Structure formats: C-alpha cells, structure tokens
Coordinates of C-alpha atoms in Angstrom, one line a residue:
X1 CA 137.6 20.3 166.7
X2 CA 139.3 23.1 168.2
X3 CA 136.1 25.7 167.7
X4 CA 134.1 22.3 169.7
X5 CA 136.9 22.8 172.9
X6 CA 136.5 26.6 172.7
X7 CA 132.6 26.0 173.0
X8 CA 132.8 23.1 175.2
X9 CA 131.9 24.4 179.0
X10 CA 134.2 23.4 181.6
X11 CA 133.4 23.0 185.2
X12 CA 135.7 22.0 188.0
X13 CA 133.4 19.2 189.8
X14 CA 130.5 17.8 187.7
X15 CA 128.0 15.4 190.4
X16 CA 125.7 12.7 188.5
X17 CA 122.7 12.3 189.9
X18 CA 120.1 14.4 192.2
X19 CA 119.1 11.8 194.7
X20 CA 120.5 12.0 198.4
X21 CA 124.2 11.3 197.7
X22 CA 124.4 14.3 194.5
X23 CA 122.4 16.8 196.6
X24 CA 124.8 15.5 199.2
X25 CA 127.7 16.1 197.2
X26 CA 126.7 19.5 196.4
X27 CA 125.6 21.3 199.7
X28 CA 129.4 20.0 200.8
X29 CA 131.0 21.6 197.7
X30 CA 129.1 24.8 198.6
X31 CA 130.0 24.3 202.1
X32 CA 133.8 24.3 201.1
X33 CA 133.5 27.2 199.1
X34 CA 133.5 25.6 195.6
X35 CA 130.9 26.7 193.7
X36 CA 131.8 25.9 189.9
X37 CA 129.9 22.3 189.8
X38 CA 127.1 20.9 187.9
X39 CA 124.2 18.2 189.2
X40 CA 123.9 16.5 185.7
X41 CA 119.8 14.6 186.2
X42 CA 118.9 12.0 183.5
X43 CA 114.7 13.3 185.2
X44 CA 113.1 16.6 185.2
X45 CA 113.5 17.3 189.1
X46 CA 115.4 15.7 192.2
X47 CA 114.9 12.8 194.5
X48 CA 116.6 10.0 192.8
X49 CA 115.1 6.9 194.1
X50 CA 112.6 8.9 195.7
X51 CA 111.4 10.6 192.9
X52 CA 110.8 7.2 190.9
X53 CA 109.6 4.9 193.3
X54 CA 105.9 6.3 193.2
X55 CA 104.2 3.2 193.8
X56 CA 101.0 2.7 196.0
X57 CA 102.5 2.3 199.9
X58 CA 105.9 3.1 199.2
X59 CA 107.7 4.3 202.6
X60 CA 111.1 4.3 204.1
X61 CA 112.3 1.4 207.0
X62 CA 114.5 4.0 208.3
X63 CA 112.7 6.1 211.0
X64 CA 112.6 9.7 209.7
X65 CA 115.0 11.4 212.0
X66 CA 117.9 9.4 211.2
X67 CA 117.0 8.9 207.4
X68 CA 117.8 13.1 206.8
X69 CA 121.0 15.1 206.6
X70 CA 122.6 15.8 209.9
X71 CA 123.1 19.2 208.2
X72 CA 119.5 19.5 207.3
X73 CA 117.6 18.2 209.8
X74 CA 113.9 18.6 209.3
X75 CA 111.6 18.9 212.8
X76 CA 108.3 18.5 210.8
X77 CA 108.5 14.4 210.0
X78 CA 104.8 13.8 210.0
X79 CA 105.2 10.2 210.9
X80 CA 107.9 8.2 212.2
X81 CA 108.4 6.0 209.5
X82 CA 107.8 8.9 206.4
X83 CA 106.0 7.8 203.2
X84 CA 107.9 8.5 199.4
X85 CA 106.0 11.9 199.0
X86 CA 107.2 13.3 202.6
X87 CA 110.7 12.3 201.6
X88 CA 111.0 13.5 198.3
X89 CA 109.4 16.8 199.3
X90 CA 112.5 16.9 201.8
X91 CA 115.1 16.8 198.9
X92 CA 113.2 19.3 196.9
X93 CA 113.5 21.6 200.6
X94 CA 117.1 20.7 200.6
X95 CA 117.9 22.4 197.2
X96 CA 115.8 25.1 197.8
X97 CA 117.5 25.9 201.2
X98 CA 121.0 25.4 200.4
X99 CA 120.7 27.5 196.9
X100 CA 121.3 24.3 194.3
X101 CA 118.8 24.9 191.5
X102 CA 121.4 27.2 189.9
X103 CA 123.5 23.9 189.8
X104 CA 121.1 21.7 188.7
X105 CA 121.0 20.2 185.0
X106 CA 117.5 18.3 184.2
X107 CA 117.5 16.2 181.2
X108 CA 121.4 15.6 181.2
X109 CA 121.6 12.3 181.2
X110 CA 125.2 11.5 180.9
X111 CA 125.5 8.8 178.3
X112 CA 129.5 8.8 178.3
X113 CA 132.4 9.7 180.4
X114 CA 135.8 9.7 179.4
X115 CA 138.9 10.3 181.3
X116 CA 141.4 12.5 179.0
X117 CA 145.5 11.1 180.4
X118 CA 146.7 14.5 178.4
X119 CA 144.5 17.0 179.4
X120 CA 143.8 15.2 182.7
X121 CA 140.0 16.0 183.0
X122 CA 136.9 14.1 182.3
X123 CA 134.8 14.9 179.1
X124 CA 131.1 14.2 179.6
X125 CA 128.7 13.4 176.8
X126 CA 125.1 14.2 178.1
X127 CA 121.6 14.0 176.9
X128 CA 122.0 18.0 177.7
X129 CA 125.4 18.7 176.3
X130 CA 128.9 18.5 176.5
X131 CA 131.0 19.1 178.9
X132 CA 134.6 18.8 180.7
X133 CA 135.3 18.7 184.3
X134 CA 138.5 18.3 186.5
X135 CA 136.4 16.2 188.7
X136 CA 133.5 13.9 188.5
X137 CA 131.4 12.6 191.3
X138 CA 129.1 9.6 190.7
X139 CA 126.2 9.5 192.4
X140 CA 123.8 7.5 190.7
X141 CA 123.0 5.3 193.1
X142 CA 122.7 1.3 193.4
X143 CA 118.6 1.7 193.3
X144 CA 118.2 3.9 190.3
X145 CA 117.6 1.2 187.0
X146 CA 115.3 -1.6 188.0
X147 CA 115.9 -4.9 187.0
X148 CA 113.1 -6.6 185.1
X149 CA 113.9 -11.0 184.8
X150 CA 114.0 -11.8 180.9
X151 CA 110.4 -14.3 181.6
X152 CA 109.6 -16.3 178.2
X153 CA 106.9 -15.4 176.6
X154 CA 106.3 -12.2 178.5
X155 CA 105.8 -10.4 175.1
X156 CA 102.8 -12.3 174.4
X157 CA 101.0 -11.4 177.3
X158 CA 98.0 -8.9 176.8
X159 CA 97.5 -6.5 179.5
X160 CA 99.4 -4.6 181.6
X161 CA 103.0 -5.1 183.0
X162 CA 105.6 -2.5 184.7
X163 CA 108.0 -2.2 187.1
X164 CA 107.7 -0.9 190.6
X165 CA 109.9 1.8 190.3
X166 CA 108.4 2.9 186.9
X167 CA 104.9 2.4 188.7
X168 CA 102.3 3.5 185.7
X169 CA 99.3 5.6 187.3
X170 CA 97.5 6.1 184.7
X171 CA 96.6 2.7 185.2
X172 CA 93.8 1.9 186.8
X173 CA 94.1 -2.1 188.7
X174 CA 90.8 -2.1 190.3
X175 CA 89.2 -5.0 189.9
X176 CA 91.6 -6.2 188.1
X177 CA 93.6 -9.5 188.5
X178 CA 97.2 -8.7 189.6
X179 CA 100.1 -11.0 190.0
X180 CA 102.8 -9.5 191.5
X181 CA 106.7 -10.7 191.1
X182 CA 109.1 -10.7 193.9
X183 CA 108.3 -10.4 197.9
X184 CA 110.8 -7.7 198.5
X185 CA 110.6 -4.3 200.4
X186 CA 108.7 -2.7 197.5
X187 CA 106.7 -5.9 197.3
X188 CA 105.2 -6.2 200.8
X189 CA 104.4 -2.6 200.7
X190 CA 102.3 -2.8 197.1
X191 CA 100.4 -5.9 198.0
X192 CA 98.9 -4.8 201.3
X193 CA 98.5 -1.0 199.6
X194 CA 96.2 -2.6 196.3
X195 CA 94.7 -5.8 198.1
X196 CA 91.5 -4.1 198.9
X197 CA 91.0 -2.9 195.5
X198 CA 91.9 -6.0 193.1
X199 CA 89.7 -8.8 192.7
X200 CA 92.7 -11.3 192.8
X201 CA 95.9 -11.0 193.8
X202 CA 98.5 -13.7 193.0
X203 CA 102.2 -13.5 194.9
X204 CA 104.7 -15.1 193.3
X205 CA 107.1 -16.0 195.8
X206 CA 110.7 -17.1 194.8
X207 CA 112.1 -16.9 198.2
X208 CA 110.0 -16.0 201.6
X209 CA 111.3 -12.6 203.9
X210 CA 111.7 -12.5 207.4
X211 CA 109.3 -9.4 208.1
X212 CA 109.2 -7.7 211.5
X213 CA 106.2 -5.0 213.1
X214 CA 106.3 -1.8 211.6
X215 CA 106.2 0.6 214.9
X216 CA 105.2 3.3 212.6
X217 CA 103.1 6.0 214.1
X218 CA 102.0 9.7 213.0
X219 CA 104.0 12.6 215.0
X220 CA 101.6 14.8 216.9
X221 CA 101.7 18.5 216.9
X222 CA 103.2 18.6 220.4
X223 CA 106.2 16.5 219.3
X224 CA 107.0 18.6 216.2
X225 CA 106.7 21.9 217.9
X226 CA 109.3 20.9 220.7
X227 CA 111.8 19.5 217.8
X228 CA 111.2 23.3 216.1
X229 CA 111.6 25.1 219.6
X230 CA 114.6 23.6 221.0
X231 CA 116.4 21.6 217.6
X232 CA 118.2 19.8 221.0
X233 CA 115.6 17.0 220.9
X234 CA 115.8 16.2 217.3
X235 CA 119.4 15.4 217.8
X236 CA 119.1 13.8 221.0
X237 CA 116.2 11.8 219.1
X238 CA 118.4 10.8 216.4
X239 CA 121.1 10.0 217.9
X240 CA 119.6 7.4 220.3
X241 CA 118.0 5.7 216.9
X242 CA 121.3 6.0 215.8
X243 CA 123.0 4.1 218.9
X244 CA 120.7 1.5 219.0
X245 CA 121.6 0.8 215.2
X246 CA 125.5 1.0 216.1
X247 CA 124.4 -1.7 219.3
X248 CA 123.2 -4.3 216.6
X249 CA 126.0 -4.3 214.3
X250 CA 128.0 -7.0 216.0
X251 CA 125.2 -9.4 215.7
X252 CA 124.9 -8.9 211.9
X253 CA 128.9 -8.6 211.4
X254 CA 129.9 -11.5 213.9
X255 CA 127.6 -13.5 215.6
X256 CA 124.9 -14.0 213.7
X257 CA 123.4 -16.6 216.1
X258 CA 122.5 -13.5 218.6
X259 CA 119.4 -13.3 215.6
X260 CA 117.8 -16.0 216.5
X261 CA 115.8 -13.6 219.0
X262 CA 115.1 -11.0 216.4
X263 CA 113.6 -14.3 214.4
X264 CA 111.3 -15.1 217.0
X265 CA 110.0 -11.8 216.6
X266 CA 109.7 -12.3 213.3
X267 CA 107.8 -15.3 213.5
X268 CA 105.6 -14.5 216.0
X269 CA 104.0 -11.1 213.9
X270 CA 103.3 -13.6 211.2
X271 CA 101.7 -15.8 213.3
X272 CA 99.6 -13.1 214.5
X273 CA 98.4 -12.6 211.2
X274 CA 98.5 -15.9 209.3
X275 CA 96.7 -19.4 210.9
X276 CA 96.3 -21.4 207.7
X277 CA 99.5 -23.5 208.6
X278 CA 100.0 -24.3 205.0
X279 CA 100.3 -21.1 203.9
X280 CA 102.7 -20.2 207.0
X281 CA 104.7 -23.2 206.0
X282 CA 104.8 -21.1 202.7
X283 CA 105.5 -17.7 204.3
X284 CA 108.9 -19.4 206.7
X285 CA 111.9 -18.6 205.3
X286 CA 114.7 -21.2 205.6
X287 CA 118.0 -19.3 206.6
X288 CA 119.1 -17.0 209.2
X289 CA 117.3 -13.6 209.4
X290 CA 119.4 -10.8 208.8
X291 CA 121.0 -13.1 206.0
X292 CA 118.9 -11.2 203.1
X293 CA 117.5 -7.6 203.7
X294 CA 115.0 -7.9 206.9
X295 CA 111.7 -6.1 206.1
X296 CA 108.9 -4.0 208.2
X297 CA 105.6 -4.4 207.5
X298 CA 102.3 -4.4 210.1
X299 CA 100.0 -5.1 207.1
X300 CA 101.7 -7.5 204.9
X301 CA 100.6 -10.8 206.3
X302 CA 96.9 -9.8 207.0
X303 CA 96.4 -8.7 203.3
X304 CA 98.2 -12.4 202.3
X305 CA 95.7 -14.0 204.3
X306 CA 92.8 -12.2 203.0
X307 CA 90.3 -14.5 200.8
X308 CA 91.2 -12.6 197.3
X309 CA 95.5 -13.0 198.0
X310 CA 96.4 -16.6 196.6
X311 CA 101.0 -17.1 197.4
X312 CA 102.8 -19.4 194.9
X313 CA 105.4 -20.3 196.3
X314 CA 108.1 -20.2 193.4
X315 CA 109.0 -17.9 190.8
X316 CA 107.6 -17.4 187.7
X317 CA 108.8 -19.4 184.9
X318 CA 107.4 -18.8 182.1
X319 CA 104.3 -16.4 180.4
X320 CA 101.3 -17.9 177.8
X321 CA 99.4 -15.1 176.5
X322 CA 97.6 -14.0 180.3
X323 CA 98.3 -17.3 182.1
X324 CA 101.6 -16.9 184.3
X325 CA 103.5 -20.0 184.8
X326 CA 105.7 -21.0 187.9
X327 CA 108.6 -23.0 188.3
X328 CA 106.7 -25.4 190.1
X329 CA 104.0 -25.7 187.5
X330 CA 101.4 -23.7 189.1
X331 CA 99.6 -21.5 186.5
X332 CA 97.4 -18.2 187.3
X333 CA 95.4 -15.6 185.1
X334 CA 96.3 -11.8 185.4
X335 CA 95.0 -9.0 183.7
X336 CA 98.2 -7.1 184.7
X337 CA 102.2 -7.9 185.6
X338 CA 103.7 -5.7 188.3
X339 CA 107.4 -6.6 188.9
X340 CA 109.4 -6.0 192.2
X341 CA 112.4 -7.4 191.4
X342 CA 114.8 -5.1 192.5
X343 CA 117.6 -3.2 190.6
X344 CA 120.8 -3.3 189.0
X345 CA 123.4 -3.2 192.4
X346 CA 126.4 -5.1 191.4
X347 CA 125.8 -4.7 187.7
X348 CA 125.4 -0.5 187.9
X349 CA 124.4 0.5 184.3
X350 CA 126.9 3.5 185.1
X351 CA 129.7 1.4 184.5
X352 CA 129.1 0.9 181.1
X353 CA 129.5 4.5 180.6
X354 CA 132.7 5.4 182.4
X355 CA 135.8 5.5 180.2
X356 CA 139.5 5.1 182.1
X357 CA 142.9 6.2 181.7
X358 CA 143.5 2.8 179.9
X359 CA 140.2 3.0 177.9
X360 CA 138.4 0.2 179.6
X361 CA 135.1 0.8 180.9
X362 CA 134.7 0.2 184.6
X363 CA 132.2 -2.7 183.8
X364 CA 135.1 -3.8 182.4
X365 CA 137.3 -3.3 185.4
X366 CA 134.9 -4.4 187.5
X367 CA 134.0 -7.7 185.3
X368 CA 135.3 -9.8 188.2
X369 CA 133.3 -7.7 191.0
X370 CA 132.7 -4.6 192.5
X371 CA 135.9 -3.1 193.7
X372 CA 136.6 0.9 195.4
X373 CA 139.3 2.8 197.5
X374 CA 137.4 3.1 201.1
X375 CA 134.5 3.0 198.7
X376 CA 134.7 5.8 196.8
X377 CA 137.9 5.3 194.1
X378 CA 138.6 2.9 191.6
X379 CA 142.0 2.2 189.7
X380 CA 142.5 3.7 186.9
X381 CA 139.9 6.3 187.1
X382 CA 141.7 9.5 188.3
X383 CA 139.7 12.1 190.1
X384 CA 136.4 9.8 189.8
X385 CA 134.8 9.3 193.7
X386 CA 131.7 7.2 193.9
X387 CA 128.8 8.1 196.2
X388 CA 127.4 5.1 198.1
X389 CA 130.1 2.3 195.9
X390 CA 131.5 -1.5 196.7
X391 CA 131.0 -2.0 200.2
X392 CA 129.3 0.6 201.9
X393 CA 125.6 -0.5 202.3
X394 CA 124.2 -1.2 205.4
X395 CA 122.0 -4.0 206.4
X396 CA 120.2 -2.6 209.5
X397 CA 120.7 2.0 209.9
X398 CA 120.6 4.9 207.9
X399 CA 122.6 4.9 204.3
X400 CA 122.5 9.2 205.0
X401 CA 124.9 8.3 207.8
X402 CA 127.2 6.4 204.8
X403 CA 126.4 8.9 202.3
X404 CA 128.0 12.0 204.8
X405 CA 131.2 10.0 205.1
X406 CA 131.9 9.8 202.0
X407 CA 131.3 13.2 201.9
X408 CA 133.5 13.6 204.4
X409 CA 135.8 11.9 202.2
X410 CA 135.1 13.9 199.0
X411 CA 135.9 16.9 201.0
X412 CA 139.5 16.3 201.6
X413 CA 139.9 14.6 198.3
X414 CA 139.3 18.0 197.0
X415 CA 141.3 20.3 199.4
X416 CA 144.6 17.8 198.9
X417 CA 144.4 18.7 195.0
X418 CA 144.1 22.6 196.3
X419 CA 147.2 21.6 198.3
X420 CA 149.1 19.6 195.8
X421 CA 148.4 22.8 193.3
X422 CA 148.4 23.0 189.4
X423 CA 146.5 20.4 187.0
X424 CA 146.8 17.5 189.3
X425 CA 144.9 14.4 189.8
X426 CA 145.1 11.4 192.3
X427 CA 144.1 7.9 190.8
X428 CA 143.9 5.0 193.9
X429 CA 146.7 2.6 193.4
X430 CA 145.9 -0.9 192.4
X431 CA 147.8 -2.1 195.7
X432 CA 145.7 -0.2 197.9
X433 CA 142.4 -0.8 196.4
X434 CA 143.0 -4.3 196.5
X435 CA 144.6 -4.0 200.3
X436 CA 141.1 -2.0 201.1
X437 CA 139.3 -5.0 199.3
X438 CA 141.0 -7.9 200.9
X439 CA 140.2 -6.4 204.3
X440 CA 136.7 -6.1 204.2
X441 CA 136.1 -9.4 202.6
X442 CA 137.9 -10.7 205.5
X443 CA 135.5 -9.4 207.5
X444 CA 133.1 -10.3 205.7
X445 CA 133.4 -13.6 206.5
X446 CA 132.2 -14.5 209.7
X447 CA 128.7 -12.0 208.7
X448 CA 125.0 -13.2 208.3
X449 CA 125.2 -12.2 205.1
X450 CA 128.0 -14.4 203.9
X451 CA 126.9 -17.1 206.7
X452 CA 123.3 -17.3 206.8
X453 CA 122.5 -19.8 203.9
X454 CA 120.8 -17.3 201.4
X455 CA 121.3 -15.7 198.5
X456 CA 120.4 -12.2 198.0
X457 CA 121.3 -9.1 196.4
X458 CA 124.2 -8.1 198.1
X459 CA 126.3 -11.2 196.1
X460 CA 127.6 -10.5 192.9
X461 CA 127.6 -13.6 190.3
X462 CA 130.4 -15.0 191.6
X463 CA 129.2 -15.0 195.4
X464 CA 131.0 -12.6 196.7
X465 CA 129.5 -9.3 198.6
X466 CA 130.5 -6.1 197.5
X467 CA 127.0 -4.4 198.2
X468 CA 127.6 -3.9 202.4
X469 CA 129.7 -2.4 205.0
X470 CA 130.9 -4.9 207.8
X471 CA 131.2 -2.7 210.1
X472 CA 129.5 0.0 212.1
X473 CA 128.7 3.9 210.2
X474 CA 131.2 5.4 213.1
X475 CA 133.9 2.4 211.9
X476 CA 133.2 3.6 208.3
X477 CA 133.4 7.6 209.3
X478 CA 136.6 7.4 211.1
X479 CA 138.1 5.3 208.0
X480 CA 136.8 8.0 205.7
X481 CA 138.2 11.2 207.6
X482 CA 140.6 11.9 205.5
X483 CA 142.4 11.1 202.0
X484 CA 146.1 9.5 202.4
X485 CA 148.0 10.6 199.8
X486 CA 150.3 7.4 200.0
X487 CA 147.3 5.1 198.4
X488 CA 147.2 7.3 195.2
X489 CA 149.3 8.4 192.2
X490 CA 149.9 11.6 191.7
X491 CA 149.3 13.1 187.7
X492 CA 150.3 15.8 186.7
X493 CA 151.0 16.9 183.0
X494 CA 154.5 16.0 181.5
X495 CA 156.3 19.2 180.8
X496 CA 158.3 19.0 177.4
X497 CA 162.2 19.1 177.6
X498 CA 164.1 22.5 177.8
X499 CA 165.4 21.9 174.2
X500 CA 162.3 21.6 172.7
X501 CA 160.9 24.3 174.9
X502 CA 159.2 26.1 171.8
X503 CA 157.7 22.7 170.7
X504 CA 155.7 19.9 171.6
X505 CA 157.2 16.5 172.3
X506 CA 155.7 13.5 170.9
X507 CA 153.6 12.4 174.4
X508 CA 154.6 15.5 176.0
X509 CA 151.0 16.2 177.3
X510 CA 150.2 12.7 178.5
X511 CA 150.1 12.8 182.3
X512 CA 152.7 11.0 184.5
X513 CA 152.7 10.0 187.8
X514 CA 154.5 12.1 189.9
X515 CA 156.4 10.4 193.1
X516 CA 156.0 7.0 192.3

C-alpha cells in the first residue's frame, strides 16, 4: 500500500469534465496562477455536450455572442444562432488559446471519488489512473448521460434504435420509416433536419411545446470584420442580448401572466405553418408557456405538416417486434427508434460516484433532492464545488453567464484556502446549505415553472425544482462574488498531543473542524 501512495500522482485541483464549465474551470485556474490541475475526460477530445450531441440539425437557442466566454470572445460566429460543429470547434479554440492540452486527460473517466477525513484530499479512481487531489471540481454537466425510458418490449424490436445524443452515423435513415420519441429541443431540430429524406416519420408526442421563430440568420463578412476590427461591438452586441434577457426575468420568476404575449407569438408561428385544425389541436400545449423549456424552431411545424410526418399524440407505451405502441392505443411501423428524451438532470450519474467525509454517496445525500451552497457545495463533501449544480439553470439567457459565476466563485474558494494556509479544507455547513436552499425555493414559488400547470424536467420526483435559478445572472454573480467563510467548517488535520509527540495517537490524523 505504501509503494501504491508513493506512485499515486497528486495534483492540487483535479476538474471533471471538458465541456464549457471544465474548460471554464481551467482557463480561471491558469488565470490565478495555479497551474498543477488535471481535466479528467471520460471521451477522446473536449466539448462535452457539444461534442456528443452530433445529431442531424443540432444548434444552440442561445444567439452566438452571448453563448461564448466573456474572456474568449470569438468575432467570427458564422451565424447568429451557431450549429453543434461551430460550437464545438470554439472549445477546441479555447484550449488551444489558453495552453490547456497539457492539462487535459482523455480516456479518464473517473469511476470513483473518495474524500479521505485523515489525509484531507480526494482520491480519484479513473478509467486513466489513479490519483489524489486537494481539490476536486465537478463539471460534468446536467446534459452529459441521456436518459433512454425503460419501453416493454423494446428488445424485441429489429432495426435500429439510439439516442440523440449517442446519434449513430453510420446509419443510414433514408427511406426508412422513423419514429421519433419526445418533442423536445433536440426533437424539433431532428425531425425538420431528416423529414425530407425518410419515407415516414412518426412523432410520438407525450406532451406538445410552445415553439417560437427562430430569427436565425448567417453573419456577413462585413459584420465579422467590424467585430475583429474594433472587439467594442462584440461587447456592445452581447451585452444588449444580454439586457434584453435580464428584462424578461421578472415575467418568468413573478408574473407569469406577462407570457401570455409571448404565447400569442407562439401560437401564431404555428398557425402559420399548420391549418389542419386537428392536428393544431394536437400541436397546443395546455399550460402556461415559459412553464416547460420554450423552444425555437422556423422549420418544425412545416415539416409536421408535410404529407410523410404523421403526430401521435401520446407517448409510447409499449414495443411488438417493429410495431410501436402508444398509450392511447395507436400503433405504427418503424424500421428505426430515435429517442429524444432528455438526460439525467436531477438524477446526475456523478453522484453515484462521489464518496463523503461520512462515506455516503451524494446520491445518497441527495436521495431527497438536489441540494448546493450558492450552487456549487454540498455538506459533507469538503473541498468539492460543482459547476452548473442545484439551482443555477436558466430558463430563458446564456448558461456561460452561470458557468463564469461560479467561477467567479471557485476563484475565491481557492485563494481563502491560500489564505487560511496549511492542509486546510472548507466543507459548507448543513445550516447554510439548507438556509441557501430554503431561500430559493421561496422564490421559487410564485415562478412559471412551479406555477404554470406542467411538469417538466426541472422537477425532481418529488416535485420540487432544483434544476433553475429564480433570479436574474447579475442576481446570481453578485451572490457568487465571493466565499464567506462563516457558511463553512474549517479542517484541518488533528495534531497529536505534546506527550505523544514521537507517536501517533489513535485518530490523530482524522481532520477536525477548526472554529466551530
């Protein structure tokens, strides 16, 4: 065991995950000077998210300028709504510029984490290695491990069937008949993107989306070569999308009724597009827009009402060899099974993995929800900070605003364990996690997401949100400034007594909380 620690590397900050929020995380420790990290990547490159959702049509709702690092900021968008190549040739530019590939770790998944009370450090079991760090950043993300329904009989069906964010391009769907799963964002962007080329197309539709215009356009030459030329207009460009965001945040947060003009909107672009009235009746969704994640799409309704495109309008129940089955008993025949179902937000896989000071997992701790320290700390997990945790998704701007807050966050985090000196760590008291908690779900009340009559992703099993922010990304920064010492414990090793200075004391290396 001891020639295993002598081998063992050590690192002061280890970052899981390559996406936006660990490439984040690592350009800020650079920035502070720190420079003994790892970025631990279950994948052979960056991009997270990005990297993984490949499918056909895959884009961001974000406009381009806002959905990039303020410290990065990248005059060359080709369009103002980028597609998932664009973007995730901007990550791979971000670790070139900022020097990261010495940092980066491919094929590392980490499979375990556990926090050691004696030694107070993490040790890291990866697909790569093993490893100890003083401090782990998790940034894996809420949209990394896609969430496929258990369907009975789906293992008799004969052709195809994958995921949308495992998208399989060495298979070919034309002319093929294709039911698609879900009417999400990656949903209204893969049926418009593989209408033409199907013969049939079958939606199953557990619960319709309010969808607005997508006022996507391509950037011309002129516009890009002013951003290079004087950087001034890219920031003045950004930060008017940005203000217009911050402008809508009370309707979401607390009056949800000041929507109802957004739904018009909405209503009207699909009846631009859709005249069968049954099939609009289908295509209406019954609570408040805003209330589940509002889409964008300019070629979503036309391809539904295109003569190949048949909606059922339930979800699907049940599979018989290739005949799908609904809820509501209608059946259709499909050659191939593409799911959009989402992904694993209040249930992170992650959490399984992550070992505290008590030896619970945080699925464990989190059995009863989702719960962080300004979003970044949970009990009984010293020196652990989340990147984009409970409570800091947003339902209408940029989640690159969120993820540089926390950053923000991480920062000081860091520079008060300089300060404090020595093998220290800070683990969030109970009382202020749950103080933190309390608060937002206060606020939460009065939102269109609690308010709004549907039920969507952001609830955990037991109803409650822990998936957004109710508040506004300048509410969120200013709350994530800086680290108060007063909601943490401070570990540090217990020293042995003076008379048994030349020995070690049964529990003398176990960490105790210093200023309780």
């Amino acid at each position: 065991m001891a020639g295993h620690e002598q081998t063992r590397e050590h690192v002061r900050v280890a970052v899981i995950g390559s996406g936006f929020g660990g490439l984040g995380a690592a350009v800020r420790l650079r920035r502070e000077g720190i420079t003994d990290f790892v970025v631990l990547e279950r994948a052979d490159s960056v991009g997270g998210t990005w990297r993984d959702n490949s499918y056909p049509g895959c884009a961001c709702d974000v406009p381009s300028h806002l959905y990039s690092f303020s410290f990065a900021p990248h005059p060359d968008w080709p369009r103002t709504f980028s597609g998932q190549p664009h973007i995730r040739a901007y990550l791979e530019h971000v670790a070139d510029t900022f020097g990261l590939r010495p940092h980066l770790r491919f094929g590392a998944e980490v499979r375990r984490m556990a926090w050691d009370p004696g030694r107070l450090r993490w040790e890291l079991t990866t697909a790569g290695g093993d490893l100890t760090a003083d401090v782990v950043v998790s940034a894996t993300g809420p949209l990394s491990d896609p969430r496929t329904p258990d369907v009975p009989g789906l293992d008799t069906f004969p052709g195809k069937v994958f995921h949308s964010a495992r998208w399989d391009h060495d298979h070919d769907l034309t002319g093929e008949r294709v039911a698609v799963i879900g009417t999400g964002a990656s949903a209204i962007q893969i049926v418009p993107a593989i209408q033409p080329r199907v013969s049939r197309l079958t939606l199953f539709q557990r619960t319709p989306a309010w969808v607005m215009p997508r006022m996507d356009r391509a950037i011309g030459g002129a516009e890009r070569a002013l951003h290079r030329a004087l950087p001034v207009t890219a920031r003045l460009r950004r930060g008017l999308l940005w203000g217009i965001r911050e402008l809508q945040v009370q309707a979401f947060t607390k009056h949800p009724g000041q929507l109802g003009f957004v739904e018009r909107i909405a209503r009207r672009n699909m009846a631009s597009a859709i005249k069968d009235p049954a099939l609009r009746a289908k295509l209406t969704p019954g609570y408040r827009i805003g209330c589940k994640r509002i889409l964008l799409s300019s070629d979503y309704y036309p391809a539904l009402a295109r003569p190949n495109v048949d909606v059922v309008a339930s979800g699907l129940a049940e599979v018989r060899g290739s005949t799908l089955v609904a809820a509501d008993g209608t059946e259709a025949e499909a050659d191939a099974i593409v799911f959009g179902t989402g992904f694993h937000v209040t249930d992170m896989p992650i959490a399984d993995r992550v070992v505290g000071a008590d030896g619970r997992t945080l699925a464990e701790t989190w059995k009863g929800g989702m719960r962080a320290l300004r979003g970044a700390a949970a009990a009984g997990f010293p020196n652990w900070m989340t990147i984009i945790g409970p409570n800091t998704g947003l339902g209408n701007s940029s989640m690159i605003l969120m993820i540089e807050s926390q950053l923000n966050y991480l920062a000081d985090y860091l520079r008060q364990l300089d300060v404090l000196g020595g093998r220290v760590a800070l683990d969030a008291r109970p009382a202020a996690v749950r103080a933190w908690n309390d608060r937002v779900q206060k606020r939460m009340e009065r939102t269109v997401w609690n308010t709004g009559g549907c039920t969507s992703w952001y609830l955990d099993p037991s109803g409650r949100n822990t998936t957004i922010w109710p508040g506004t990304t300048a509410e969120f920064r200013r709350e994530t400034r800086r680290v108060d010492l007063a909601e943490y414990a401070v570990l540090r090793p217990a020293v042995a007594p003076a008379s048994a200075a030349d020995s070690v004391a049964p529990g003398a290396d176990e960490g105790v909380e210093v200023g309780a």
